[in-house]
GROMACS .gro file of N, CA and C in nm:
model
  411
    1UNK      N    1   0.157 -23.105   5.609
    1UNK     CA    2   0.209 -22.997   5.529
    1UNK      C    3   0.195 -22.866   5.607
    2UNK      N    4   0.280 -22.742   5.576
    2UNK     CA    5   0.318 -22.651   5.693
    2UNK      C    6   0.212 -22.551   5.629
    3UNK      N    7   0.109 -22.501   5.703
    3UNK     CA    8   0.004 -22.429   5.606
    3UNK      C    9   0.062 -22.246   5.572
    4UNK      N   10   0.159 -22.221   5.602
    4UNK     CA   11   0.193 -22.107   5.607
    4UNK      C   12   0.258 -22.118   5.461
    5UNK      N   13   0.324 -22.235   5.390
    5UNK     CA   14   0.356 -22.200   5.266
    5UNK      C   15   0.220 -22.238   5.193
    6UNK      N   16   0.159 -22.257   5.215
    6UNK     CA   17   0.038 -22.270   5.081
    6UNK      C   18  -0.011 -22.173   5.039
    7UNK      N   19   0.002 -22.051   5.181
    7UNK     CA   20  -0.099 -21.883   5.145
    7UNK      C   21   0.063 -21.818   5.143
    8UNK      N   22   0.133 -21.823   5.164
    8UNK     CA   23   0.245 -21.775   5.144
    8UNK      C   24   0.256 -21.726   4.974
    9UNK      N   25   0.313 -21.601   4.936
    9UNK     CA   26   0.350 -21.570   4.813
    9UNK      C   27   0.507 -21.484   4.799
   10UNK      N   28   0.548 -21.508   4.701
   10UNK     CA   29   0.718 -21.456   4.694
   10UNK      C   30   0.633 -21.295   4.659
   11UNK      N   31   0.775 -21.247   4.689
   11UNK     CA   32   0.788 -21.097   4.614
   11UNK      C   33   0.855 -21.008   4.762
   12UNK      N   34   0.863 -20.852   4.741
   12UNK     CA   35   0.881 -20.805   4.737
   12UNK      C   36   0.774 -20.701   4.901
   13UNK      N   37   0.831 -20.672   4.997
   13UNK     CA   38   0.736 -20.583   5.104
   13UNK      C   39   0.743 -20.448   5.026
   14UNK      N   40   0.669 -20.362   5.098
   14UNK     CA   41   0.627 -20.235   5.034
   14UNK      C   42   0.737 -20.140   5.094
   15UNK      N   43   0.788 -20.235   5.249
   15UNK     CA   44   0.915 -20.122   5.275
   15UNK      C   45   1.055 -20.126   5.183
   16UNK      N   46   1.036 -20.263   5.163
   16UNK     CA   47   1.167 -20.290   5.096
   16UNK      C   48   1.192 -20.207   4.936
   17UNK      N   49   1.054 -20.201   4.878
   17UNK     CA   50   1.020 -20.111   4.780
   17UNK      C   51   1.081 -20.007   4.791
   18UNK      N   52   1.016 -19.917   4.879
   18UNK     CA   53   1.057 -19.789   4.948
   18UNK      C   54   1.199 -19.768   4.935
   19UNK      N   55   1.248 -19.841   5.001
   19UNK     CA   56   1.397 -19.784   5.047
   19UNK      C   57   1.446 -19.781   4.906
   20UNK      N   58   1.451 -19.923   4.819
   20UNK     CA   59   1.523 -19.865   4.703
   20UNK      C   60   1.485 -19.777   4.604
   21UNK      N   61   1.369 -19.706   4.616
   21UNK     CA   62   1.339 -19.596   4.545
   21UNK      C   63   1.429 -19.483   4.590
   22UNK      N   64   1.391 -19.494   4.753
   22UNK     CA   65   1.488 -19.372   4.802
   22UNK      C   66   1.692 -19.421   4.785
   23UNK      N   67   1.698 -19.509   4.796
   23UNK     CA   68   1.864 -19.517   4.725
   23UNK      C   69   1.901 -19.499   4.636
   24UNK      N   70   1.788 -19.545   4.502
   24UNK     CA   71   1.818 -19.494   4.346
   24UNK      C   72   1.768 -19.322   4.354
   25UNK      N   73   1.700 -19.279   4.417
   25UNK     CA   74   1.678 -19.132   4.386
   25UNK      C   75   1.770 -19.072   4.465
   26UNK      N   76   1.856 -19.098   4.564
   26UNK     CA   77   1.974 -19.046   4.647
   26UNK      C   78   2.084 -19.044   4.538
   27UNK      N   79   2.099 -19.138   4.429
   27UNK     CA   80   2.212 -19.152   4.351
   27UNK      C   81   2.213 -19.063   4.271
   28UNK      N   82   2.094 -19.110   4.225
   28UNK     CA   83   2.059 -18.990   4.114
   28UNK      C   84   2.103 -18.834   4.124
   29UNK      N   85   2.057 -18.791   4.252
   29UNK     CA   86   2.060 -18.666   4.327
   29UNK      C   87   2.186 -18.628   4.321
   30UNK      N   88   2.290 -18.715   4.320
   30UNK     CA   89   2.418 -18.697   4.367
   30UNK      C   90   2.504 -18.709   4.197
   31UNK      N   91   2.456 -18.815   4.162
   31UNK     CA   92   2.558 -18.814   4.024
   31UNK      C   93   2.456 -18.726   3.855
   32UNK      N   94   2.338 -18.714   3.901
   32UNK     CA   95   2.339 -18.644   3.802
   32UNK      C   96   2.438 -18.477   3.791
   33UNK      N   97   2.440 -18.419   3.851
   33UNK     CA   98   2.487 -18.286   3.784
   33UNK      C   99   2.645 -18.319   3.741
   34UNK      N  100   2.722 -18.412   3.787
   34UNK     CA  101   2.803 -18.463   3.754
   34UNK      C  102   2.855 -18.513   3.596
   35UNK      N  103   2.726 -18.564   3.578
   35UNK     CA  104   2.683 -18.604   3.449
   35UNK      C  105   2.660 -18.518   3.362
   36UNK      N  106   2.593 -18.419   3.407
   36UNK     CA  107   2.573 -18.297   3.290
   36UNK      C  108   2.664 -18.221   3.268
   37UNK      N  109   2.719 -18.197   3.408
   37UNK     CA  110   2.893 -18.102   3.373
   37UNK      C  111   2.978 -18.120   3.268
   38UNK      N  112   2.993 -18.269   3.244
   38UNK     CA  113   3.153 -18.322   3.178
   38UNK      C  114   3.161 -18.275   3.078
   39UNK      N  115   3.030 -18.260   2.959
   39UNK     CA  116   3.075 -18.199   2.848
   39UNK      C  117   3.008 -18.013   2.827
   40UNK      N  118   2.979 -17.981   2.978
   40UNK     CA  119   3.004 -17.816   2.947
   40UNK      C  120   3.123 -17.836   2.973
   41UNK      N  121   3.226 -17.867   3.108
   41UNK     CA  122   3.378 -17.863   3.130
   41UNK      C  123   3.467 -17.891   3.045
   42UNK      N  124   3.378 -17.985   2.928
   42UNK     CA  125   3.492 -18.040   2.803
   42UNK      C  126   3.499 -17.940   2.704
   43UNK      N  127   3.383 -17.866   2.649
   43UNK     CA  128   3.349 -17.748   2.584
   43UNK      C  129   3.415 -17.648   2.620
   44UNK      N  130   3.413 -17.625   2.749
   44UNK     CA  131   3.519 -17.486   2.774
   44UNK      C  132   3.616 -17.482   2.790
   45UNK      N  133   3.698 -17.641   2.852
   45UNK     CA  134   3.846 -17.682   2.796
   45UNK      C  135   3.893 -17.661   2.685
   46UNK      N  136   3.791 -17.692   2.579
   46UNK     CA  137   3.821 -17.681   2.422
   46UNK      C  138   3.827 -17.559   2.401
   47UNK      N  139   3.726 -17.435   2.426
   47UNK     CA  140   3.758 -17.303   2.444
   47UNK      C  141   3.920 -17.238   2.449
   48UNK      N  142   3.941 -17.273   2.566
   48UNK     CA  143   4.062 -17.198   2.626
   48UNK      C  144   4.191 -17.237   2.548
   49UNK      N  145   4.165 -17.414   2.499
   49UNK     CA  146   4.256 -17.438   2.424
   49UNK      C  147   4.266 -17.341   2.264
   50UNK      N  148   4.156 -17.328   2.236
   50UNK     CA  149   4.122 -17.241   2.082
   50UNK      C  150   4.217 -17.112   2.116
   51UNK      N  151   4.187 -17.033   2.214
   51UNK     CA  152   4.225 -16.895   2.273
   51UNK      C  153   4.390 -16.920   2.274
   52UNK      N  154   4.410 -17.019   2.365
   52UNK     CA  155   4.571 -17.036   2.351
   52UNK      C  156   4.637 -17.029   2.191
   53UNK      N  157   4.588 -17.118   2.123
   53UNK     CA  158   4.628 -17.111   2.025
   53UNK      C  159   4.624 -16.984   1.932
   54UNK      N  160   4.524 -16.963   1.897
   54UNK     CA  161   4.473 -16.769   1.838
   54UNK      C  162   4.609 -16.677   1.929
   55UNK      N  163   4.606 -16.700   2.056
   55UNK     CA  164   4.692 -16.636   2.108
   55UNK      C  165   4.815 -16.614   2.051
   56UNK      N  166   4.872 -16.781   2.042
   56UNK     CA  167   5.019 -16.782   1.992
   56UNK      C  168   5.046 -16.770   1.871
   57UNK      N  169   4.950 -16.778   1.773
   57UNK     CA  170   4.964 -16.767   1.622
   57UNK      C  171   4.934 -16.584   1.669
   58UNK      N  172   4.886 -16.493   1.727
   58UNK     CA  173   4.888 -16.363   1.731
   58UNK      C  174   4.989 -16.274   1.768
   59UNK      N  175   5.081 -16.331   1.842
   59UNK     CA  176   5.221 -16.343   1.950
   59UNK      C  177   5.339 -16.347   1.849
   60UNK      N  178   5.309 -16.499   1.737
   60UNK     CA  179   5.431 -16.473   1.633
   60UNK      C  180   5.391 -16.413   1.532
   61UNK      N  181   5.204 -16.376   1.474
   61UNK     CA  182   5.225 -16.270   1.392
   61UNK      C  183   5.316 -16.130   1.441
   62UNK      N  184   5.299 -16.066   1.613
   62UNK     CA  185   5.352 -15.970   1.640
   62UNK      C  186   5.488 -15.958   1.600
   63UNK      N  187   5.551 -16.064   1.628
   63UNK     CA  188   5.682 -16.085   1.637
   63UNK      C  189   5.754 -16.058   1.514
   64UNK      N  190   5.662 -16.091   1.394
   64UNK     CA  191   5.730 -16.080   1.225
   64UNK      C  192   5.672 -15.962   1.184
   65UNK      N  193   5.608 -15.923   1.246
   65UNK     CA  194   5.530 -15.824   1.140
   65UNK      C  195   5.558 -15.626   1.263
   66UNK      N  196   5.561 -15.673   1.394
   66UNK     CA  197   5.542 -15.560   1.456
   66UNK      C  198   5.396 -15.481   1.479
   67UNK      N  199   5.298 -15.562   1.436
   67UNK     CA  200   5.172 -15.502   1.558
   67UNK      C  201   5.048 -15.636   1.500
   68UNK      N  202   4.955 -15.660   1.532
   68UNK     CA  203   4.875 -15.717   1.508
   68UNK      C  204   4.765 -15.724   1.427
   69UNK      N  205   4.724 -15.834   1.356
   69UNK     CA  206   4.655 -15.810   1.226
   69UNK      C  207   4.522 -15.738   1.258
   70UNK      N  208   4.462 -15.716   1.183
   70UNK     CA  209   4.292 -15.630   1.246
   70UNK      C  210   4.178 -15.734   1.216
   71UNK      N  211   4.231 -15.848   1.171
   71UNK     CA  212   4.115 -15.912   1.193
   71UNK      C  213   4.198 -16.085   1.205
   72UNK      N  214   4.136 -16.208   1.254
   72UNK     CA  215   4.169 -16.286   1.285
   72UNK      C  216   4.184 -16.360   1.162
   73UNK      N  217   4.121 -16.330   1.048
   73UNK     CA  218   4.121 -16.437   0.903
   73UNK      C  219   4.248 -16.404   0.864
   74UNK      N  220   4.288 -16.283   0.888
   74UNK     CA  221   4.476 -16.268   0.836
   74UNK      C  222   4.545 -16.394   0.902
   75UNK      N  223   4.529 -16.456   0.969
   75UNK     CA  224   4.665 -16.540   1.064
   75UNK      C  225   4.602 -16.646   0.956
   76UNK      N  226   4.519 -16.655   0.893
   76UNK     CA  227   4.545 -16.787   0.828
   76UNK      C  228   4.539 -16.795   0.683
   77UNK      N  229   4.574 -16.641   0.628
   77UNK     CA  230   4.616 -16.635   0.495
   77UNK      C  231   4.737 -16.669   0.425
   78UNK      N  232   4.778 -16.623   0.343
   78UNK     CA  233   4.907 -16.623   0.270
   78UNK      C  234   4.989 -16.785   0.296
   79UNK      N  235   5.086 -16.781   0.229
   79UNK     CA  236   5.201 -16.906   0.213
   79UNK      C  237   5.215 -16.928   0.338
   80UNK      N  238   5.270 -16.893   0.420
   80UNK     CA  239   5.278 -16.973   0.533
   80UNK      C  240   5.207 -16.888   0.649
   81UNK      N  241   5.102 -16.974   0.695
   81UNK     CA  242   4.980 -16.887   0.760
   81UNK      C  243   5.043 -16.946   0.907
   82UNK      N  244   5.002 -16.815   0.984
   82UNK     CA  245   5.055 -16.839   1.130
   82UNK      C  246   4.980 -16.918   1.231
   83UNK      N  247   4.789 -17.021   1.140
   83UNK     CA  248   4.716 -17.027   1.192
   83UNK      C  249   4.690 -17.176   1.095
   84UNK      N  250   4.677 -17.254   1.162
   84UNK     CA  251   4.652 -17.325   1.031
   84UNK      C  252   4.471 -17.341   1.020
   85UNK      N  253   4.430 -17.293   0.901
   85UNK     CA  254   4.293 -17.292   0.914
   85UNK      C  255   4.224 -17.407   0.885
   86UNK      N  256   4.097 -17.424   0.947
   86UNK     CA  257   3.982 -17.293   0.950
   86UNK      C  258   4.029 -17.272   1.095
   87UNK      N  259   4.014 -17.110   1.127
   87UNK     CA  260   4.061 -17.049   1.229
   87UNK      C  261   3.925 -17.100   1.347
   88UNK      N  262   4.026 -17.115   1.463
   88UNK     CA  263   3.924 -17.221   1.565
   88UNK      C  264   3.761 -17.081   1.599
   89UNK      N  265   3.656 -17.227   1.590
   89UNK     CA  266   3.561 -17.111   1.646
   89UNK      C  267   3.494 -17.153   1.790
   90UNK      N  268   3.372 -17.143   1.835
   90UNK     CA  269   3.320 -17.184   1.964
   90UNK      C  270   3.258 -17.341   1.916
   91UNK      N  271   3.317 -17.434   1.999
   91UNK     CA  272   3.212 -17.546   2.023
   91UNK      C  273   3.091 -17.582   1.997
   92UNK      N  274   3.025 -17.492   2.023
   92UNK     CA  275   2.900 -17.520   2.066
   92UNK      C  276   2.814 -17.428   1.973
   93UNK      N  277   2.837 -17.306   1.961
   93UNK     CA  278   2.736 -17.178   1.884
   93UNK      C  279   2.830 -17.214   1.736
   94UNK      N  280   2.960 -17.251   1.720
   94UNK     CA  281   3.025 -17.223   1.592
   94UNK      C  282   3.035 -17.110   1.559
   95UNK      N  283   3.034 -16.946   1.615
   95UNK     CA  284   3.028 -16.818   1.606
   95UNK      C  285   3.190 -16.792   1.653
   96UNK      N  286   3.244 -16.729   1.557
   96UNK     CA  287   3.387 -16.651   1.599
   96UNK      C  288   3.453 -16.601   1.730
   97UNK      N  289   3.529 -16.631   1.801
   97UNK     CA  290   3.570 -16.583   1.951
   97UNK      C  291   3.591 -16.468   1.891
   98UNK      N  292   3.629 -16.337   2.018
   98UNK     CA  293   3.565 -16.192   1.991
   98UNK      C  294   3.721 -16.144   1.974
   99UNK      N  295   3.747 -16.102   1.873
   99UNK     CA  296   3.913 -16.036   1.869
   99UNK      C  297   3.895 -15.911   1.886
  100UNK      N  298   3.951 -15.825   1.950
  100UNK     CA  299   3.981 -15.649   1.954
  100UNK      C  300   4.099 -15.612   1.980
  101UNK      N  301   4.096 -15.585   1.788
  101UNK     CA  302   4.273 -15.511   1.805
  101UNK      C  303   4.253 -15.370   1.877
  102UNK      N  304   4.386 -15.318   1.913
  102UNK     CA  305   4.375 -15.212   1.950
  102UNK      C  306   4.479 -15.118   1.917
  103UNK      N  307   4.436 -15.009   1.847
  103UNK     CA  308   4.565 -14.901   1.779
  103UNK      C  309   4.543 -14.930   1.638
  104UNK      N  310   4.605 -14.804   1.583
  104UNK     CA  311   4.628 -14.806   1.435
  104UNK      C  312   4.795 -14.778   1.381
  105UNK      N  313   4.860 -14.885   1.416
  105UNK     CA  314   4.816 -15.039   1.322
  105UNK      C  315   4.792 -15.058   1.476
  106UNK      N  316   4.803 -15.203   1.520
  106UNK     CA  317   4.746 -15.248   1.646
  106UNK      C  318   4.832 -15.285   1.709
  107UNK      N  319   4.886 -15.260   1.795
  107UNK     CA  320   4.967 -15.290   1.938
  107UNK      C  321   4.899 -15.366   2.018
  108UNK      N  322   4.868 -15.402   2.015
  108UNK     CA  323   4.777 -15.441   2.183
  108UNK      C  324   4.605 -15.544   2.123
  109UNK      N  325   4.589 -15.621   2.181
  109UNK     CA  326   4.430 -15.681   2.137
  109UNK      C  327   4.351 -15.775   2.290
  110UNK      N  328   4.254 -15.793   2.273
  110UNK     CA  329   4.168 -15.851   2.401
  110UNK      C  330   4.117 -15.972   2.339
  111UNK      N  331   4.155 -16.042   2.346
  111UNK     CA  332   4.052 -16.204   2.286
  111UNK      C  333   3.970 -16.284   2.413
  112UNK      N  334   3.854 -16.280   2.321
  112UNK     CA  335   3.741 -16.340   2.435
  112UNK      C  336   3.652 -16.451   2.395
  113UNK      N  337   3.616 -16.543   2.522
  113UNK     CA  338   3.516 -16.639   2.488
  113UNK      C  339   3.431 -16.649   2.621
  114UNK      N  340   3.323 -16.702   2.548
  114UNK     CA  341   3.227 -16.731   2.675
  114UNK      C  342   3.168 -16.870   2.711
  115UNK      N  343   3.227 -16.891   2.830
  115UNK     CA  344   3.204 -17.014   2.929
  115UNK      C  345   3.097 -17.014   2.940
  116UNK      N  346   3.023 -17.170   2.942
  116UNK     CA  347   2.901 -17.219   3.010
  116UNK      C  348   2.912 -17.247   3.181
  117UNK      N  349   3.011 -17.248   3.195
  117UNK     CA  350   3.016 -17.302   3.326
  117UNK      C  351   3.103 -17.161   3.426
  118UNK      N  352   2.977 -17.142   3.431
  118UNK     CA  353   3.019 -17.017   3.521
  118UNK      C  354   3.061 -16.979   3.649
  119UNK      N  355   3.076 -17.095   3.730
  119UNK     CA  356   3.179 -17.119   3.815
  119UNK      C  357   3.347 -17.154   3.775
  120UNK      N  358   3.367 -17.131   3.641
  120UNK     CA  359   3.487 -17.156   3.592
  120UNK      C  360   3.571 -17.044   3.679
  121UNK      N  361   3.733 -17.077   3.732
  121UNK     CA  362   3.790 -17.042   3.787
  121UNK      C  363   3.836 -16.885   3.731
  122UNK      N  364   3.857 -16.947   3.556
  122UNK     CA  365   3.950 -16.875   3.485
  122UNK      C  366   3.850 -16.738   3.417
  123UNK      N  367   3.711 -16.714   3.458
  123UNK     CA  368   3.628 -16.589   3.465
  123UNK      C  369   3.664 -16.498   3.488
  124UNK      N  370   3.672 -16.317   3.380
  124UNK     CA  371   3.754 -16.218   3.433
  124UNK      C  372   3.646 -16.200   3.540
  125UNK      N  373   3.684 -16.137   3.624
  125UNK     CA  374   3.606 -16.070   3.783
  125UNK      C  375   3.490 -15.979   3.713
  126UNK      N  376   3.406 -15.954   3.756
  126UNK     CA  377   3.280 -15.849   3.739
  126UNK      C  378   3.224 -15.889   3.596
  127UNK      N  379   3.240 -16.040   3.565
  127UNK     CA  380   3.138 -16.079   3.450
  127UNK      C  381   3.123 -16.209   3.456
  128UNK      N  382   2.971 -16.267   3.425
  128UNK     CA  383   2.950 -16.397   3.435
  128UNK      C  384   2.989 -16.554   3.387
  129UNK      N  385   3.030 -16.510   3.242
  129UNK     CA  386   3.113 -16.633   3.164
  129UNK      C  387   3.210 -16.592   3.080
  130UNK      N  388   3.246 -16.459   3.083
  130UNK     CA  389   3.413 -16.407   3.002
  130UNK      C  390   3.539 -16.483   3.037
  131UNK      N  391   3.611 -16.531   2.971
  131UNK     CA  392   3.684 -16.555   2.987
  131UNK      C  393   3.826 -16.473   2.869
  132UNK      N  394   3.907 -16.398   2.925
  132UNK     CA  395   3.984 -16.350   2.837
  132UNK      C  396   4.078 -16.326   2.812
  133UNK      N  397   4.195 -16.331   2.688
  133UNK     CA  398   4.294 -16.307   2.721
  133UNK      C  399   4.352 -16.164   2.678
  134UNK      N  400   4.464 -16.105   2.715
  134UNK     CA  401   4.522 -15.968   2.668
  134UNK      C  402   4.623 -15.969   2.617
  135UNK      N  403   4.672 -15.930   2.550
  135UNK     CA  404   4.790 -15.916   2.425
  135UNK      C  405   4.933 -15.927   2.554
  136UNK      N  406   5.031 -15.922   2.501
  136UNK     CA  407   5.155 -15.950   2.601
  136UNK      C  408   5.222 -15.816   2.577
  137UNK      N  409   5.179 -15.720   2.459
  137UNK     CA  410   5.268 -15.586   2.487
  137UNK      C  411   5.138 -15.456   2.539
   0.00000   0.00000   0.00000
């Protein structure tokens, strides 16, 4: 009998250990932030989509009425509301995106939200997570 299998035992060397600690923690390294991104990037997709919309229900209030309402709960009043409510809010806080009419009555307004992901492309310049849009007149 070959005496090397009798003291012989299965398993595992301590290098072989090693390495796959360091391959699962290389992965890790690499696909976690990946992982955490998708639903800030999905959150602020949903954002911009809210804004578009507020936008265009603000665009054809202009259009029927000639200046803009002074507050955002008008677009989704009366018989046929330009908004269909509940008027979109943030994802995440559920707090109102920031409307500012401007003028009396209002010509002109600034609608704003704020990104988590502050490498977002669509950031006005000289602020960290604004994202905003401006009236078209």
């Amino acid at each position: 009998m070959n005496r090397y299998k009798l003291n012989s035992q299965g398993g595992f060397t301590l290098l072989e250990l090693l390495l796959v600690i360091v391959v699962v923690s290389l992965l890790a390294f690499v696909l976690y932030p990946r992982i955490v991104a998708g639903p800030i990037n999905a959150r602020d997709a949903d954002r911009k989509q809210d804004i578009a919309k507020i936008k265009g229900a603000l665009e054809s209030y202009f259009q029927e009425n000639g200046n803009y309402p002074s507050a955002l709960t008008t677009l989704a009043e009366g018989s046929t509301p330009f908004l269909k409510p509940p008027i979109p809010v943030d994802p995440r806080s559920k707090v109102s995106y920031i409307y500012l009419p401007s003028g009396n009555p209002a010509t002109s307004y600034v609608l704003r939200a704020n990104l988590e992901n502050a490498k977002d492309k669509d950031i006005k310049k000289g602020t960290k997570t604004t994202y905003e849009v401006i009236s078209a007149n």
